[in-house]
Short mmCIF file of C-alpha atoms and ligand atoms in Angstrom, two decimals:
data_model
loop_
_atom_site.label_atom_id
_atom_site.label_comp_id
_atom_site.label_asym_id
_atom_site.label_seq_id
_atom_site.Cartn_x
_atom_site.Cartn_y
_atom_site.Cartn_z
CA MET A 1 0.38 0.29 0.11
CA ASP A 2 1.49 3.67 -0.96
CA LEU A 3 0.21 5.65 2.18
CA LEU A 4 1.71 8.27 -0.50
CA LYS A 5 -1.05 8.00 -2.78
CA LEU A 6 -4.05 8.09 -0.77
CA SER A 7 -6.03 11.39 0.32
CA ALA A 8 -6.74 12.41 3.98
CA LEU A 9 -10.25 10.19 4.26
CA GLU A 10 -8.28 7.81 2.87
CA ILE A 11 -5.22 7.71 5.56
CA GLY A 12 -8.26 8.33 7.72
CA GLY A 13 -10.94 4.79 6.93
CA LEU A 14 -8.17 2.98 6.71
CA ILE A 15 -6.97 3.73 10.42
CA ARG A 16 -11.25 2.80 11.71
CA GLN A 17 -11.04 -0.02 9.83
CA GLY A 18 -7.97 -1.54 11.89
CA GLU A 19 -6.31 -1.95 8.92
CA LEU A 20 -3.62 0.57 9.67
CA GLY A 21 -2.19 2.24 12.61
CA VAL A 22 -1.98 5.35 13.83
CA VAL A 23 1.39 5.33 14.86
CA GLU A 24 2.37 3.61 12.13
CA ALA A 25 1.06 6.42 10.06
CA THR A 26 2.34 9.32 12.21
CA ARG A 27 6.18 6.93 11.79
CA PHE A 28 5.83 6.80 8.31
CA ALA A 29 4.91 10.67 8.11
CA LEU A 30 7.98 12.10 10.70
CA ASP A 31 10.00 9.00 8.39
CA ARG A 32 9.72 11.08 5.18
CA ILE A 33 9.92 14.64 6.52
CA ASP A 34 13.01 13.34 7.87
CA LYS A 35 13.95 12.47 4.42
CA THR A 36 12.70 15.12 2.66
CA ASN A 37 12.62 18.19 5.03
CA PRO A 38 16.47 19.14 4.83
CA ALA A 39 15.57 19.96 0.59
CA ILE A 40 12.18 21.80 0.50
CA ASN A 41 12.48 23.11 4.72
CA SER A 42 8.65 23.41 5.24
CA PHE A 43 9.03 22.87 9.21
CA VAL A 44 9.67 24.97 11.86
CA THR A 45 9.91 22.68 14.57
CA ILE A 46 9.22 18.73 14.38
CA THR A 47 7.32 17.12 17.23
CA GLY A 48 8.55 14.00 16.81
CA GLU A 49 8.37 12.12 19.72
CA GLN A 50 5.13 14.13 20.98
CA ALA A 51 3.55 13.34 17.86
CA ILE A 52 4.15 9.07 18.47
CA ALA A 53 2.76 9.92 22.17
CA ARG A 54 0.22 11.77 21.01
CA ALA A 55 -0.70 8.43 18.19
CA GLU A 56 -0.67 6.21 20.41
CA ALA A 57 -3.36 7.91 22.92
CA VAL A 58 -5.96 9.25 19.59
CA GLN A 59 -5.36 5.42 18.84
CA LYS A 60 -6.31 4.08 21.96
CA ASP A 61 -9.11 7.10 21.86
CA ILE A 62 -10.17 5.03 18.45
CA SER A 63 -9.77 1.87 18.88
CA ALA A 64 -12.72 2.55 22.15
CA GLY A 65 -14.97 3.76 20.02
CA GLN A 66 -14.75 6.98 21.11
CA LEU A 67 -13.68 9.16 18.49
CA THR A 68 -15.44 8.58 15.52
CA SER A 69 -14.16 12.17 13.25
CA PRO A 70 -13.34 10.57 9.64
CA LEU A 71 -10.03 12.47 9.85
CA ALA A 72 -9.10 11.23 13.83
CA GLY A 73 -5.37 10.21 13.76
CA VAL A 74 -4.63 10.85 9.93
CA PRO A 75 -1.16 12.85 10.83
CA MET A 76 -0.96 16.30 9.93
CA ALA A 77 1.06 19.69 10.11
CA VAL A 78 -0.46 23.64 11.75
CA LYS A 79 1.30 26.46 10.22
CA ASP A 80 3.32 28.60 12.38
CA ASN A 81 1.35 31.67 13.30
CA ILE A 82 -2.20 29.38 15.51
CA SER A 83 -0.74 29.13 19.10
CA THR A 84 -0.10 25.32 20.05
CA GLN A 85 -0.25 25.17 23.29
CA GLY A 86 3.48 23.72 24.18
CA ILE A 87 4.35 23.70 20.60
CA ARG A 88 7.22 26.94 20.39
CA THR A 89 5.07 28.45 17.87
CA THR A 90 7.35 31.72 16.00
CA CYS A 91 5.34 33.00 13.27
CA GLY A 92 8.25 32.92 10.96
CA SER A 93 9.86 35.60 13.49
CA LYS A 94 13.71 36.32 15.13
CA MET A 95 10.63 38.04 17.43
CA LEU A 96 8.96 35.06 18.75
CA ASP A 97 11.77 32.57 18.36
CA ASP A 98 11.46 30.82 21.96
CA TYR A 99 7.71 31.44 22.31
CA ILE A 100 5.73 28.75 23.34
CA PRO A 101 2.50 29.36 24.11
CA ALA A 102 0.50 28.29 27.10
CA TYR A 103 -2.58 27.72 25.20
CA ASP A 104 -4.47 26.80 22.10
CA ALA A 105 -5.75 28.47 19.59
CA THR A 106 -9.49 27.61 19.35
CA VAL A 107 -8.62 26.00 16.13
CA ALA A 108 -6.00 24.03 17.31
CA GLU A 109 -8.24 22.86 20.21
CA ARG A 110 -10.82 21.18 18.00
CA ILE A 111 -8.86 19.16 15.34
CA PHE A 112 -6.90 18.03 19.45
CA GLN A 113 -10.29 17.31 20.22
CA ASN A 114 -10.94 15.77 16.94
CA GLY A 115 -8.17 13.20 16.56
CA ALA A 116 -6.01 14.93 15.02
CA VAL A 117 -2.09 14.11 15.14
CA VAL A 118 0.26 17.47 14.86
CA LEU A 119 3.72 15.98 13.52
CA GLY A 120 5.04 20.02 13.39
CA LYS A 121 4.96 23.34 12.81
CA THR A 122 4.76 24.83 9.01
CA ASN A 123 7.39 27.12 7.57
CA MET A 124 5.72 30.59 6.68
CA ASP A 125 6.54 34.19 5.58
CA GLU A 126 7.69 36.15 8.48
CA PHE A 127 3.99 37.57 10.34
CA ALA A 128 2.30 36.07 7.00
CA MET A 129 3.08 38.95 5.11
CA GLY A 130 3.83 37.55 1.68
CA SER A 131 4.07 35.37 -0.80
CA THR A 132 6.55 33.31 -1.17
CA THR A 133 7.53 31.82 2.28
CA GLU A 134 11.16 33.60 1.52
CA THR A 135 11.16 35.98 4.69
CA SER A 136 10.88 33.99 6.58
CA TYR A 137 13.68 34.28 10.27
CA SER A 138 13.63 30.30 9.28
CA GLY A 139 14.70 30.28 5.56
CA PRO A 140 12.85 30.09 2.47
CA THR A 141 10.95 26.76 1.77
CA LYS A 142 10.80 24.99 -1.54
CA ASN A 143 8.55 24.20 -3.43
CA PRO A 144 8.56 20.03 -4.00
CA TRP A 145 7.06 20.66 -7.94
CA ALA A 146 11.31 22.64 -8.13
CA THR A 147 13.39 23.22 -5.81
CA ASP A 148 14.93 26.23 -7.22
CA ARG A 149 10.70 27.79 -6.35
CA VAL A 150 8.85 29.24 -4.09
CA PRO A 151 5.80 26.97 -2.56
CA GLY A 152 3.88 30.65 -2.47
CA GLY A 153 3.13 32.26 0.27
CA SER A 154 2.95 32.77 3.06
CA SER A 155 1.79 29.05 4.21
CA GLY A 156 3.87 27.89 1.35
CA GLY A 157 5.09 25.44 4.67
CA SER A 158 1.70 23.59 4.90
CA ALA A 159 1.59 23.26 1.03
CA ALA A 160 5.20 22.34 0.83
CA ALA A 161 4.54 20.51 3.40
CA VAL A 162 1.75 18.18 1.93
CA ALA A 163 2.86 18.58 -1.38
CA ALA A 164 6.11 16.77 -0.66
CA GLY A 165 4.30 14.04 1.39
CA GLN A 166 4.80 14.86 5.06
CA ALA A 167 1.31 14.96 5.96
CA TRP A 168 -2.06 14.80 4.58
CA TYR A 169 -3.62 17.48 5.26
CA ALA A 170 -2.63 21.14 6.84
CA LEU A 171 -3.87 24.27 8.39
CA GLY A 172 -2.68 27.51 6.28
CA SER A 173 -3.74 30.97 7.00
CA ASP A 174 -5.15 33.63 4.25
CA THR A 175 -4.99 36.95 4.48
CA GLY A 176 -4.93 38.31 1.47
CA GLY A 177 -4.32 34.55 -0.86
CA SER A 178 -1.96 32.72 1.79
CA ILE A 179 -3.99 29.75 1.48
CA ARG A 180 -4.99 29.58 -1.93
CA GLN A 181 -2.11 30.77 -3.60
CA PRO A 182 0.74 28.54 -1.84
CA CYS A 183 -1.69 25.89 -2.71
CA ALA A 184 -1.91 26.86 -6.55
CA TYR A 185 1.80 26.96 -6.83
CA CYS A 186 1.77 23.47 -5.12
CA GLY A 187 -1.22 21.65 -6.95
CA LEU A 188 -2.58 21.28 -3.54
CA THR A 189 -6.34 22.30 -2.98
CA GLY A 190 -7.22 25.31 -0.20
CA LEU A 191 -9.80 27.18 1.25
CA LYS A 192 -10.84 30.38 2.80
CA PRO A 193 -13.80 30.89 4.23
CA THR A 194 -16.47 33.45 5.01
CA TYR A 195 -14.99 35.94 7.16
CA GLY A 196 -16.31 34.79 10.20
CA ALA A 197 -16.76 30.35 9.71
CA VAL A 198 -14.36 30.20 11.58
CA SER A 199 -12.55 31.06 14.48
CA ARG A 200 -9.27 33.54 15.13
CA TYR A 201 -8.61 33.27 18.60
CA GLY A 202 -5.12 32.42 19.65
CA LEU A 203 -4.46 32.89 15.18
CA ILE A 204 -1.54 35.11 15.82
CA ALA A 205 -2.71 38.73 14.34
CA TYR A 206 -1.39 40.05 11.06
CA ALA A 207 -5.31 42.19 9.79
CA SER A 208 -7.92 41.14 11.98
CA SER A 209 -10.93 42.29 9.11
CA LEU A 210 -9.20 39.88 6.72
CA ASP A 211 -7.82 37.23 8.02
CA GLN A 212 -9.04 33.68 8.63
CA ILE A 213 -7.76 29.30 9.05
CA GLY A 214 -8.34 27.38 6.55
CA PRO A 215 -7.53 24.24 5.30
CA ILE A 216 -4.71 22.80 2.49
CA ALA A 217 -5.43 19.30 1.39
CA ARG A 218 -4.48 17.28 -2.23
CA THR A 219 -8.79 17.47 -2.56
CA ALA A 220 -11.37 19.09 -1.91
CA ALA A 221 -13.10 16.56 0.10
CA ASP A 222 -10.54 16.21 2.71
CA CYS A 223 -10.43 20.43 3.42
CA ALA A 224 -14.71 20.15 3.71
CA ALA A 225 -14.00 17.12 6.25
CA ALA A 226 -10.66 19.68 7.94
CA LEU A 227 -13.13 22.28 7.95
CA GLN A 228 -15.50 20.35 9.46
CA THR A 229 -14.03 19.14 13.13
CA PHE A 230 -12.91 23.41 13.30
CA ALA A 231 -15.47 25.31 12.12
CA GLY A 232 -18.46 27.36 13.70
CA PRO A 233 -19.14 29.96 16.57
CA ASP A 234 -17.44 30.07 19.43
CA SER A 235 -17.55 32.27 21.87
CA ARG A 236 -13.64 33.86 22.14
CA ASP A 237 -13.80 35.48 19.10
CA SER A 238 -16.77 38.78 18.44
CA SER A 239 -16.13 38.00 14.68
CA CYS A 240 -17.42 34.51 14.65
CA MET A 241 -20.73 32.90 12.85
CA PRO A 242 -23.65 33.22 16.29
CA GLU A 243 -24.70 30.12 18.26
CA GLY A 244 -27.20 27.88 16.26
CA GLN A 245 -25.19 29.02 12.60
CA ASN A 246 -23.16 26.30 10.31
CA LEU A 247 -21.75 25.70 7.59
CA ASP A 248 -23.29 22.49 6.23
CA ILE A 249 -20.54 20.90 5.31
CA ARG A 250 -21.59 17.43 6.29
CA ARG A 251 -23.79 17.51 3.55
CA VAL A 252 -20.49 17.90 1.07
CA LEU A 253 -18.89 14.99 2.66
CA GLU A 254 -22.02 12.84 2.00
CA THR A 255 -22.04 13.77 -1.79
CA VAL A 256 -18.60 14.04 -2.81
CA ASP A 257 -18.56 11.75 -6.18
CA ASN A 258 -21.35 12.81 -7.53
CA PRO A 259 -20.74 15.03 -10.08
CA ALA A 260 -24.27 16.12 -10.81
CA SER A 261 -24.38 18.35 -8.67
CA VAL A 262 -22.81 21.10 -10.88
CA LYS A 263 -26.57 20.72 -13.27
CA GLY A 264 -27.84 23.60 -13.76
CA LEU A 265 -25.64 25.83 -11.45
CA VAL A 266 -24.99 29.44 -12.78
CA ILE A 267 -20.70 29.85 -12.91
CA GLY A 268 -19.66 33.73 -14.35
CA LEU A 269 -16.51 33.94 -15.64
CA PRO A 270 -14.79 37.56 -14.51
CA GLU A 271 -13.51 38.82 -18.32
CA ASP A 272 -11.41 41.36 -16.42
CA TYR A 273 -9.62 38.85 -14.85
CA PHE A 274 -7.97 37.49 -18.32
CA THR A 275 -5.90 40.54 -19.04
CA HIS A 276 -3.02 41.42 -16.72
CA GLY A 277 -0.61 39.46 -17.68
CA LEU A 278 -1.94 36.28 -17.10
CA GLN A 279 0.28 33.46 -18.63
CA PRO A 280 -0.95 31.79 -21.60
CA GLU A 281 -1.39 28.58 -19.59
CA ILE A 282 -3.22 29.44 -17.29
CA ASP A 283 -6.03 31.57 -19.50
CA GLN A 284 -5.72 27.89 -21.09
CA ALA A 285 -6.40 25.85 -18.11
CA ILE A 286 -9.71 28.11 -16.72
CA ARG A 287 -11.24 27.38 -19.80
CA ARG A 288 -10.73 23.67 -20.02
CA ALA A 289 -12.01 23.47 -16.30
CA ALA A 290 -15.00 25.81 -17.03
CA ARG A 291 -15.48 23.65 -20.23
CA VAL A 292 -15.40 20.71 -18.46
CA LEU A 293 -18.17 21.52 -15.19
CA GLU A 294 -19.94 23.00 -18.41
CA ASP A 295 -20.26 19.45 -20.13
CA GLN A 296 -21.91 18.97 -16.55
CA GLY A 297 -24.47 21.77 -16.88
CA ALA A 298 -23.29 24.00 -14.88
CA ILE A 299 -24.15 27.56 -17.44
CA ILE A 300 -21.13 29.76 -17.49
CA ARG A 301 -21.72 33.17 -17.87
CA PRO A 302 -19.12 35.37 -18.86
CA ILE A 303 -18.87 38.74 -16.52
CA SER A 304 -17.63 41.78 -15.91
CA LEU A 305 -15.59 42.68 -12.30
CA SER A 306 -15.55 46.44 -11.98
CA LEU A 307 -12.66 47.36 -9.63
CA VAL A 308 -10.23 44.71 -10.61
CA ASP A 309 -7.45 47.69 -10.16
CA GLU A 310 -8.37 49.23 -7.10
CA ALA A 311 -8.61 45.83 -5.03
CA ILE A 312 -4.88 45.89 -4.84
CA PRO A 313 -3.83 49.40 -3.06
CA ALA A 314 -7.39 49.10 -1.47
CA TYR A 315 -6.39 45.60 0.22
CA TYR A 316 -2.31 46.42 1.08
CA LEU A 317 -3.10 49.88 2.96
CA ILE A 318 -5.99 48.57 5.03
CA ALA A 319 -4.03 44.90 5.55
CA THR A 320 -0.36 47.31 6.68
CA ALA A 321 -2.11 49.77 8.12
CA GLU A 322 -3.80 46.77 11.17
CA ALA A 323 -1.31 45.21 10.89
CA SER A 324 0.94 48.09 12.52
CA SER A 325 -1.99 48.23 15.50
CA ASN A 326 -1.75 44.51 15.55
CA LEU A 327 2.32 44.63 15.79
CA SER A 328 3.18 47.65 17.53
CA ARG A 329 2.49 44.90 21.08
CA TYR A 330 5.98 43.29 20.53
CA ASP A 331 7.44 46.04 22.25
CA GLY A 332 10.12 44.34 23.82
CA ILE A 333 8.65 43.93 27.39
CA LYS A 334 5.30 42.94 27.06
CA TYR A 335 5.81 40.68 23.84
CA GLY A 336 8.63 39.92 21.94
CA TRP A 337 12.38 39.93 21.41
CA ARG A 338 14.18 42.03 24.12
CA THR A 339 17.21 43.86 22.97
CA ASN A 340 20.17 43.82 24.98
CA GLU A 341 18.95 46.08 27.93
CA GLU A 342 22.94 47.84 28.64
CA GLU A 343 23.62 49.06 26.04
CA VAL A 344 20.43 51.23 24.80
CA GLU A 345 19.97 54.99 26.26
CA ASP A 346 16.91 55.99 26.92
CA LEU A 347 13.41 53.16 26.18
CA VAL A 348 12.54 55.08 22.82
CA ASP A 349 16.05 53.93 21.76
CA PHE A 350 15.37 50.27 23.75
CA TYR A 351 11.57 49.93 21.48
CA ARG A 352 14.02 51.43 18.65
CA LYS A 353 16.36 48.22 18.25
CA GLY A 354 14.24 46.18 20.06
CA ARG A 355 11.84 46.13 16.98
CA THR A 356 14.73 46.61 14.61
CA GLU A 357 15.93 43.79 15.61
CA GLY A 358 13.25 41.00 16.11
CA PHE A 359 11.34 41.93 13.33
CA GLY A 360 12.13 41.48 9.44
CA ARG A 361 12.66 43.79 6.56
CA GLU A 362 8.98 43.26 5.68
CA VAL A 363 7.77 43.33 8.34
CA ARG A 364 9.49 47.04 8.77
CA ARG A 365 8.51 48.13 5.22
CA ARG A 366 4.65 47.41 6.48
CA ILE A 367 4.25 49.12 9.81
CA LEU A 368 5.47 51.75 8.20
CA LEU A 369 3.09 51.74 5.28
CA GLY A 370 0.50 51.43 8.13
CA THR A 371 1.68 54.12 10.72
CA PHE A 372 2.37 56.19 7.93
CA ALA A 373 -1.77 55.24 5.98
CA LEU A 374 -3.27 56.05 10.49
CA SER A 375 -1.48 59.27 10.86
CA SER A 376 -3.04 62.43 10.99
CA GLY A 377 -3.96 64.38 7.86
CA TYR A 378 -3.21 61.23 6.13
CA TYR A 379 -5.69 59.22 7.14
CA ASP A 380 -8.80 60.00 5.63
CA ALA A 381 -6.77 60.28 1.83
CA TYR A 382 -5.69 56.69 2.31
CA TYR A 383 -6.96 54.29 5.78
CA LEU A 384 -9.95 56.15 4.59
CA LYS A 385 -10.17 56.09 1.39
CA ALA A 386 -9.12 52.00 1.59
CA LEU A 387 -12.33 51.32 3.52
CA LYS A 388 -14.25 52.79 1.13
CA ALA A 389 -12.38 50.84 -2.43
CA ARG A 390 -13.00 47.70 0.25
CA GLN A 391 -17.25 48.86 -0.04
CA MET A 392 -17.13 49.07 -3.41
CA VAL A 393 -14.88 45.77 -4.65
CA LYS A 394 -18.06 44.04 -1.28
CA ASP A 395 -21.07 45.85 -3.53
CA SER A 396 -18.87 44.29 -6.84
CA PHE A 397 -18.93 40.88 -6.33
CA ALA A 398 -22.77 41.20 -4.17
CA LYS A 399 -24.10 42.38 -7.81
CA ALA A 400 -22.73 39.33 -10.16
CA LEU A 401 -22.84 36.90 -7.38
CA GLY A 402 -26.75 38.39 -7.17
CA ASP A 403 -26.53 36.61 -11.16
CA CYS A 404 -24.26 34.05 -10.08
CA ASP A 405 -23.86 30.99 -7.42
CA MET A 406 -19.98 31.00 -8.05
CA LEU A 407 -17.57 32.76 -9.20
CA LEU A 408 -14.28 30.74 -11.55
CA ALA A 409 -11.08 32.30 -11.41
CA PRO A 410 -7.19 32.25 -12.48
CA VAL A 411 -5.16 32.54 -8.74
CA ALA A 412 -2.44 33.85 -9.30
CA PRO A 413 -1.57 35.26 -12.20
CA THR A 414 1.87 33.01 -13.25
CA THR A 415 2.63 29.63 -11.99
CA ALA A 416 5.79 29.54 -9.01
CA PRO A 417 8.55 32.16 -9.43
CA LYS A 418 12.43 31.16 -8.82
CA ILE A 419 13.65 31.67 -5.48
CA GLY A 420 14.53 35.45 -4.91
CA GLU A 421 12.95 36.80 -7.88
CA SER A 422 9.84 38.40 -6.31
CA LEU A 423 11.48 40.09 -3.24
CA SER A 424 14.22 42.06 -5.34
CA ASP A 425 10.46 43.87 -6.05
CA PRO A 426 7.94 43.99 -3.78
CA LEU A 427 5.80 46.45 -6.14
CA LYS A 428 5.89 43.84 -8.17
CA MET A 429 5.10 40.77 -5.74
CA TYR A 430 2.28 43.06 -4.28
CA LEU A 431 0.11 42.66 -7.67
CA SER A 432 0.65 38.98 -7.53
CA ASP A 433 -2.53 38.06 -5.21
CA ILE A 434 -4.48 40.81 -7.41
CA TYR A 435 -7.25 37.71 -7.58
CA THR A 436 -6.93 36.81 -4.10
CA VAL A 437 -7.28 39.54 -1.95
CA SER A 438 -10.97 40.54 -2.80
CA ALA A 439 -12.10 37.54 -1.55
CA ASN A 440 -10.99 38.59 1.72
CA LEU A 441 -11.80 42.60 1.34
CA ALA A 442 -15.45 41.07 0.36
CA GLY A 443 -15.17 38.01 3.21
CA LEU A 444 -16.14 35.63 0.58
CA PRO A 445 -15.39 31.75 0.86
CA ALA A 446 -13.16 30.73 -2.80
CA LEU A 447 -11.07 27.79 -2.55
CA SER A 448 -7.82 26.82 -4.72
CA LEU A 449 -7.71 23.61 -6.68
CA PRO A 450 -5.53 22.51 -9.15
CA CYS A 451 -6.65 21.95 -12.99
CA GLY A 452 -3.80 21.86 -14.97
CA LEU A 453 0.59 21.88 -15.47
CA ASP A 454 1.92 23.97 -17.27
CA ASP A 455 4.76 24.06 -20.16
CA GLN A 456 7.61 23.72 -17.30
CA GLY A 457 5.10 21.16 -15.57
CA LEU A 458 4.81 23.10 -12.81
CA PRO A 459 1.06 23.79 -11.41
CA ILE A 460 -1.50 25.68 -12.44
CA GLY A 461 -4.28 27.18 -10.07
CA MET A 462 -7.64 27.73 -10.33
CA GLN A 463 -10.56 29.31 -7.93
CA LEU A 464 -14.28 29.52 -7.09
CA ILE A 465 -15.83 32.50 -4.86
CA GLY A 466 -19.20 31.83 -3.59
CA PRO A 467 -21.40 34.26 -1.05
CA ALA A 468 -20.90 34.51 2.26
CA PHE A 469 -21.11 31.22 3.93
CA GLY A 470 -20.92 29.64 0.41
CA ASP A 471 -17.74 27.10 1.60
CA ALA A 472 -19.96 24.19 1.27
CA LYS A 473 -21.26 24.62 -1.91
CA LEU A 474 -17.63 25.71 -3.29
CA LEU A 475 -16.36 22.21 -1.98
CA ALA A 476 -19.25 20.28 -3.63
CA VAL A 477 -18.72 21.96 -7.16
CA GLY A 478 -14.02 21.56 -6.11
CA ALA A 479 -14.95 17.89 -4.90
CA ALA A 480 -17.31 16.93 -8.32
CA TYR A 481 -13.87 18.83 -10.47
CA GLN A 482 -11.64 16.47 -8.74
CA VAL A 483 -14.21 13.01 -9.62
CA LEU A 484 -14.21 14.59 -13.44
CA THR A 485 -10.44 15.37 -13.33
CA ASP A 486 -7.22 13.96 -11.78
CA PHE A 487 -4.50 16.83 -11.32
CA HIS A 488 -4.94 16.96 -7.93
CA GLN A 489 -3.79 13.38 -8.41
CA LEU A 490 -0.24 14.01 -9.42
CA ARG A 491 2.81 14.13 -7.59
CA PRO A 492 6.43 15.88 -7.74
CA GLU A 493 9.38 13.45 -8.14
CA ILE A 494 10.93 14.11 -4.25
CA GLU A 495 14.33 12.69 -3.76
CA GLU A 496 14.45 11.23 -0.27
CA VAL A 497 17.73 11.68 1.61
CA ALA A 498 18.60 11.01 5.33
CA LYS A 499 19.69 13.07 7.09
N1 LIG B 1 0.18 38.73 -0.21
C1 LIG B 1 -0.67 39.21 0.74
C2 LIG B 1 0.24 40.31 1.83
O1 LIG B 1 1.55 39.43 1.70
C3 LIG B 1 -1.34 38.06 1.43
C4 LIG B 1 -0.44 37.49 2.52
C5 LIG B 1 -1.84 36.52 3.77
O2 LIG B 1 -2.71 35.38 2.58
N2 LIG B 1 -0.94 36.35 5.08
O3 LIG B 1 -0.46 40.48 2.70
#
């Protein structure tokens, strides 16, 4: 049995039927990490013995019939900005290099209750700011499909881990595309849930009005199963959906192999997205995917989405403004890296030195940008204007989704760039978020899934964007598409090397 070929749900099924032990699966994954992590650098922290001990406990509960979740016992990975009690959580930053949380994020608590076995914490752009996973204090992560390329970001470690067969699924976070874009670059499926569908309690904040935790896996069905374990109301996050509401994911899990769910759906194809320097192979792959869905009875409707060019500036103003406020807590006193007190002149010097040493270049750039946008005299011209643009983006999506059930779009304008290419031109890197940031600005769910390979054999992703709390429908259509195609089955060749 080739465990590398199986999905998370298939591994979970074997475990439930007693055909695969949780410890056996965990050892298999740890061994794979051992042999491939030196080349990929997807993990910042590997839990090792802790994971084995956890696997033994989970196995007992499964055997006793106390754990019945479809993913119970399946080894997985968690992005390093999600707090895990007793497990180091660095957020990719020197600022939090030795931080060991005293509590679990709500999402972590819920996956543990459902029998998750955490293999470790995955690499990411520092404080989730970036599109390449090159800004991490722990060094860049490599794309398993081509190790001279980036895996995308900021959840690049989670995506690379799943693509390299080190974990069967992972958690990421998405503020402006950080789940969807690495999934596109690594040939995976990932969901940015509706804002408020998943608790942010214990997620180290980047931009609170945009951040959402979501699943990264091989298939839409795996994403549905994972989301089912951790979505839902949480009294500790006031922006979370109210008690009594749920995403109705169970429905997806019951009908995953039925492509008939696509029949009659109106799927909008935003014409304006097919111009902006989109790599021709991506354009063709998405149009091919549209035809696959059309053949099943979906109605493909070309639409126009206004404000495509306004989304990036609005996003970068709002995200940096919120980040400058969220990151002010890292002052070396309450939180974070503390500079050598012997060498400072006064308190201001203490803050300046500690924050300069603790934060990397990209994070400092964004704090400066955000502080500027919020400062008096500029607030109206930048921040307030960005909020107005955000409302207009929301309105244009509401209109489009009033006429269609969901939209089909590219995830990123290109496939994975080479390592080192993006950081030299940050503005160009920001523009690569053009297709992803709007879903965050509008709070909408968006699913990224593989739909082809380019001439160089690199994965291409497509994106389904739906109405708020329509997450289950996106996953159902994604699952239907994956019954009809096999792009999600493609695996990169990776050489295993002993450490
Ligand atoms: N690339 C975007 C940024 O740097 C998105 C990051 C994210 O979603 N965390 O802000």
